[in-house]
């Protein structure tokens, strides 16, 4: 049994490292090109990068990260026509969160489960950090099974902290509020975020929300 567990751990570690290497290629690998375009655009507008801005560009950018991969399980040999369960596999660095909703209830909050889990020094992905092994070691992973009509929400840290500060959400009770936020149009959502910031109920930081809903075929 221990050998099987070790092999499973090795597979999961290998998959995480592969994900991180691909992530770094698509982010860190493009950072210098992005900065070059930004500098050219600033110069074209007659506002070249100043001496006091340059150190910040050289240092790079930092962000928390949550990502999810959804896939179906292999067919069961005894019944290849049977419906295949879908699963989600999540990767997180820092305190951006994934929320798994089912029938209006929050059944999983990853990697943080309640409002007390947010601090001031979360793990961050740096735009100049190529150390895939270090990032993999510091990241958290989780998995879960998906059913028809389940929802997955990905929320950046400021919004995740706001959501989990509400007891009815943190306890798994009223996941419907999460879905309602995702139903808001872009302009209305932005107005709601600004209103919560003005009331000092949400940290003034970038806010992003992505919603995925499982649909049956047919």
Short mmCIF file of C-alpha atoms in Angstrom, two decimals:
data_model
loop_
_atom_site.label_atom_id
_atom_site.label_comp_id
_atom_site.label_asym_id
_atom_site.label_seq_id
_atom_site.Cartn_x
_atom_site.Cartn_y
_atom_site.Cartn_z
CA UNK A 1 0.00 0.00 0.00
CA UNK A 2 2.84 2.37 0.87
CA UNK A 3 4.48 1.73 -2.50
CA UNK A 4 1.23 2.56 -4.32
CA UNK A 5 0.89 5.77 -2.30
CA UNK A 6 4.47 6.71 -3.16
CA UNK A 7 3.84 6.16 -6.87
CA UNK A 8 0.69 8.26 -6.71
CA UNK A 9 2.61 11.04 -4.94
CA UNK A 10 5.34 10.88 -7.58
CA UNK A 11 2.78 11.13 -10.39
CA UNK A 12 1.09 14.12 -8.75
CA UNK A 13 4.44 15.84 -8.18
CA UNK A 14 5.47 15.22 -11.79
CA UNK A 15 2.15 16.61 -13.05
CA UNK A 16 2.55 19.70 -10.85
CA UNK A 17 6.10 20.30 -12.07
CA UNK A 18 4.96 19.93 -15.68
CA UNK A 19 2.18 22.45 -15.06
CA UNK A 20 4.60 24.90 -13.43
CA UNK A 21 7.13 24.60 -16.25
CA UNK A 22 4.41 25.33 -18.82
CA UNK A 23 3.14 28.22 -16.68
CA UNK A 24 6.60 29.76 -16.46
CA UNK A 25 7.07 29.49 -20.21
CA UNK A 26 3.80 31.38 -20.78
CA UNK A 27 4.41 34.03 -18.11
CA UNK A 28 8.03 34.52 -17.05
CA UNK A 29 9.17 33.63 -20.58
CA UNK A 30 7.12 36.49 -22.03
CA UNK A 31 7.85 39.12 -19.37
CA UNK A 32 10.78 40.80 -21.12
CA UNK A 33 8.79 41.03 -24.36
CA UNK A 34 5.87 42.59 -22.51
CA UNK A 35 8.16 45.13 -20.85
CA UNK A 36 9.77 46.02 -24.20
CA UNK A 37 6.34 46.68 -25.72
CA UNK A 38 5.34 48.79 -22.71
CA UNK A 39 8.53 50.86 -22.90
CA UNK A 40 8.04 51.42 -26.64
CA UNK A 41 4.43 52.45 -26.12
CA UNK A 42 5.43 54.91 -23.39
CA UNK A 43 8.16 56.38 -25.59
CA UNK A 44 5.72 56.77 -28.50
CA UNK A 45 3.41 58.79 -26.24
CA UNK A 46 6.28 61.04 -25.22
CA UNK A 47 6.38 59.61 -21.69
CA UNK A 48 9.49 57.38 -21.59
CA UNK A 49 10.23 55.28 -18.51
CA UNK A 50 11.75 57.47 -15.78
CA UNK A 51 14.77 56.61 -13.67
CA UNK A 52 12.63 55.96 -10.60
CA UNK A 53 10.30 53.59 -12.50
CA UNK A 54 13.10 51.44 -13.91
CA UNK A 55 13.95 49.57 -10.66
CA UNK A 56 10.35 48.40 -10.39
CA UNK A 57 10.43 47.06 -13.95
CA UNK A 58 13.73 45.33 -13.28
CA UNK A 59 12.35 43.71 -10.13
CA UNK A 60 9.31 42.35 -11.96
CA UNK A 61 5.72 41.70 -10.91
CA UNK A 62 4.32 39.36 -8.25
CA UNK A 63 0.93 37.73 -7.94
CA UNK A 64 -0.97 34.96 -6.20
CA UNK A 65 -2.27 32.19 -8.44
CA UNK A 66 -5.03 29.60 -8.60
CA UNK A 67 -5.55 27.34 -11.60
CA UNK A 68 -7.81 24.38 -12.29
CA UNK A 69 -7.74 21.55 -14.83
CA UNK A 70 -10.98 19.68 -15.55
CA UNK A 71 -10.91 16.23 -17.08
CA UNK A 72 -12.93 13.03 -17.37
CA UNK A 73 -11.85 9.76 -15.83
CA UNK A 74 -10.91 6.74 -17.94
CA UNK A 75 -13.68 4.42 -19.05
CA UNK A 76 -14.48 1.50 -16.76
CA UNK A 77 -13.37 -1.71 -18.56
CA UNK A 78 -16.43 -3.65 -17.33
CA UNK A 79 -18.82 -1.04 -18.73
CA UNK A 80 -17.17 1.26 -21.31
CA UNK A 81 -20.54 2.87 -22.08
CA UNK A 82 -21.12 3.98 -18.49
CA UNK A 83 -21.01 7.76 -17.80
CA UNK A 84 -17.51 8.89 -16.90
CA UNK A 85 -17.10 11.04 -13.80
CA UNK A 86 -15.45 14.43 -14.26
CA UNK A 87 -12.84 15.67 -11.84
CA UNK A 88 -11.13 18.96 -11.13
CA UNK A 89 -7.46 19.28 -10.20
CA UNK A 90 -6.41 22.61 -8.71
CA UNK A 91 -3.05 24.30 -8.12
CA UNK A 92 -2.64 27.34 -5.87
CA UNK A 93 0.20 29.61 -4.86
CA UNK A 94 -0.84 32.16 -2.30
CA UNK A 95 -4.41 33.01 -1.34
CA UNK A 96 -6.43 33.28 -4.54
CA UNK A 97 -9.13 30.62 -4.14
CA UNK A 98 -11.25 28.02 -5.88
CA UNK A 99 -14.85 27.53 -4.71
CA UNK A 100 -16.77 24.36 -5.60
CA UNK A 101 -20.55 24.77 -5.39
CA UNK A 102 -23.21 22.06 -5.52
CA UNK A 103 -26.96 22.67 -5.23
CA UNK A 104 -26.40 26.11 -3.77
CA UNK A 105 -23.90 24.92 -1.15
CA UNK A 106 -20.19 25.55 -0.88
CA UNK A 107 -18.57 22.11 -0.59
CA UNK A 108 -14.90 23.03 -1.16
CA UNK A 109 -12.87 26.19 -0.62
CA UNK A 110 -9.24 25.79 -1.71
CA UNK A 111 -6.56 26.55 -0.58
CA UNK A 112 -8.15 28.60 2.24
CA UNK A 113 -11.26 27.51 4.11
CA UNK A 114 -12.18 30.58 6.17
CA UNK A 115 -11.53 34.27 6.55
CA UNK A 116 -8.85 33.75 9.21
CA UNK A 117 -6.61 32.04 6.66
CA UNK A 118 -5.62 35.25 4.87
CA UNK A 119 -2.39 36.96 5.87
CA UNK A 120 -0.19 39.79 4.65
CA UNK A 121 2.66 37.67 3.25
CA UNK A 122 1.18 35.01 0.94
CA UNK A 123 3.30 32.96 -1.43
CA UNK A 124 3.71 34.79 -4.75
CA UNK A 125 4.66 33.97 -8.31
CA UNK A 126 7.37 36.32 -9.53
CA UNK A 127 7.67 37.32 -13.17
CA UNK A 128 11.42 36.64 -13.07
CA UNK A 129 11.40 33.39 -11.10
CA UNK A 130 12.33 30.35 -13.24
CA UNK A 131 12.70 27.94 -10.29
CA UNK A 132 9.96 25.41 -11.14
CA UNK A 133 11.01 23.03 -8.35
CA UNK A 134 10.77 25.75 -5.69
CA UNK A 135 7.37 26.94 -6.92
CA UNK A 136 6.04 23.38 -7.02
CA UNK A 137 7.26 22.79 -3.47
CA UNK A 138 5.53 25.92 -2.17
CA UNK A 139 2.25 25.36 -4.01
CA UNK A 140 -0.86 23.55 -2.79
CA UNK A 141 -2.87 21.05 -4.81
CA UNK A 142 -6.34 19.57 -4.46
CA UNK A 143 -8.84 17.51 -6.44
CA UNK A 144 -12.56 16.84 -6.42
CA UNK A 145 -15.34 15.14 -8.36
CA UNK A 146 -17.78 17.11 -10.47
CA UNK A 147 -21.48 16.40 -11.05
CA UNK A 148 -24.00 17.92 -13.42
CA UNK A 149 -24.89 21.52 -12.47
CA UNK A 150 -21.86 21.89 -10.16
CA UNK A 151 -20.04 25.21 -10.37
CA UNK A 152 -16.40 26.19 -9.94
CA UNK A 153 -15.48 29.78 -9.17
CA UNK A 154 -11.94 31.16 -9.21
CA UNK A 155 -11.52 34.35 -7.17
CA UNK A 156 -8.48 36.56 -6.66
CA UNK A 157 -7.37 37.10 -3.08
CA UNK A 158 -9.23 40.32 -2.18
CA UNK A 159 -12.55 38.90 -3.38
CA UNK A 160 -11.86 35.48 -1.84
CA UNK A 161 -11.17 37.12 1.53
CA UNK A 162 -14.45 39.08 1.27
CA UNK A 163 -16.39 35.93 0.42
CA UNK A 164 -14.96 33.87 3.26
CA UNK A 165 -15.51 36.65 5.79
CA UNK A 166 -19.22 35.89 5.59
CA UNK A 167 -20.06 33.05 8.04
CA UNK A 168 -22.93 31.69 5.95
CA UNK A 169 -20.51 31.18 3.05
CA UNK A 170 -17.54 29.97 5.04
CA UNK A 171 -19.71 27.32 6.74
CA UNK A 172 -20.91 26.01 3.38
CA UNK A 173 -24.41 27.34 3.90
CA UNK A 174 -25.31 29.90 1.26
CA UNK A 175 -23.16 29.25 -1.77
CA UNK A 176 -25.95 30.86 -3.80
CA UNK A 177 -24.48 34.27 -2.98
CA UNK A 178 -21.33 33.26 -4.82
CA UNK A 179 -23.36 32.36 -7.89
CA UNK A 180 -25.25 35.64 -7.74
CA UNK A 181 -22.01 37.59 -7.86
CA UNK A 182 -20.96 35.65 -10.94
CA UNK A 183 -24.28 36.49 -12.59
CA UNK A 184 -23.64 40.24 -12.39
CA UNK A 185 -22.67 41.99 -15.62
CA UNK A 186 -19.14 43.37 -15.85
CA UNK A 187 -20.19 46.98 -15.20
CA UNK A 188 -22.49 46.10 -12.29
CA UNK A 189 -19.85 43.84 -10.78
CA UNK A 190 -17.26 46.64 -10.96
CA UNK A 191 -19.69 49.02 -9.25
CA UNK A 192 -20.36 46.47 -6.50
CA UNK A 193 -16.61 45.97 -5.92
CA UNK A 194 -16.05 49.73 -5.67
CA UNK A 195 -18.96 50.03 -3.23
CA UNK A 196 -17.45 47.37 -0.96
CA UNK A 197 -14.07 49.10 -1.11
CA UNK A 198 -15.62 52.46 -0.25
CA UNK A 199 -17.24 50.85 2.81
CA UNK A 200 -13.85 49.34 3.81
CA UNK A 201 -15.33 45.86 3.55
CA UNK A 202 -12.99 44.75 0.75
CA UNK A 203 -9.26 45.29 0.42
CA UNK A 204 -8.34 47.72 -2.38
CA UNK A 205 -6.61 45.22 -4.64
CA UNK A 206 -7.16 43.73 -8.08
CA UNK A 207 -10.37 41.70 -8.29
CA UNK A 208 -11.11 38.89 -10.73
CA UNK A 209 -13.82 36.23 -10.78
CA UNK A 210 -14.11 33.30 -13.22
CA UNK A 211 -17.13 31.00 -13.27
CA UNK A 212 -17.42 27.48 -14.73
CA UNK A 213 -20.63 25.43 -14.69
CA UNK A 214 -20.95 21.73 -15.46
CA UNK A 215 -23.61 20.93 -18.07
CA UNK A 216 -24.96 17.53 -19.10
CA UNK A 217 -24.65 16.46 -22.72
CA UNK A 218 -27.63 16.39 -25.02
#
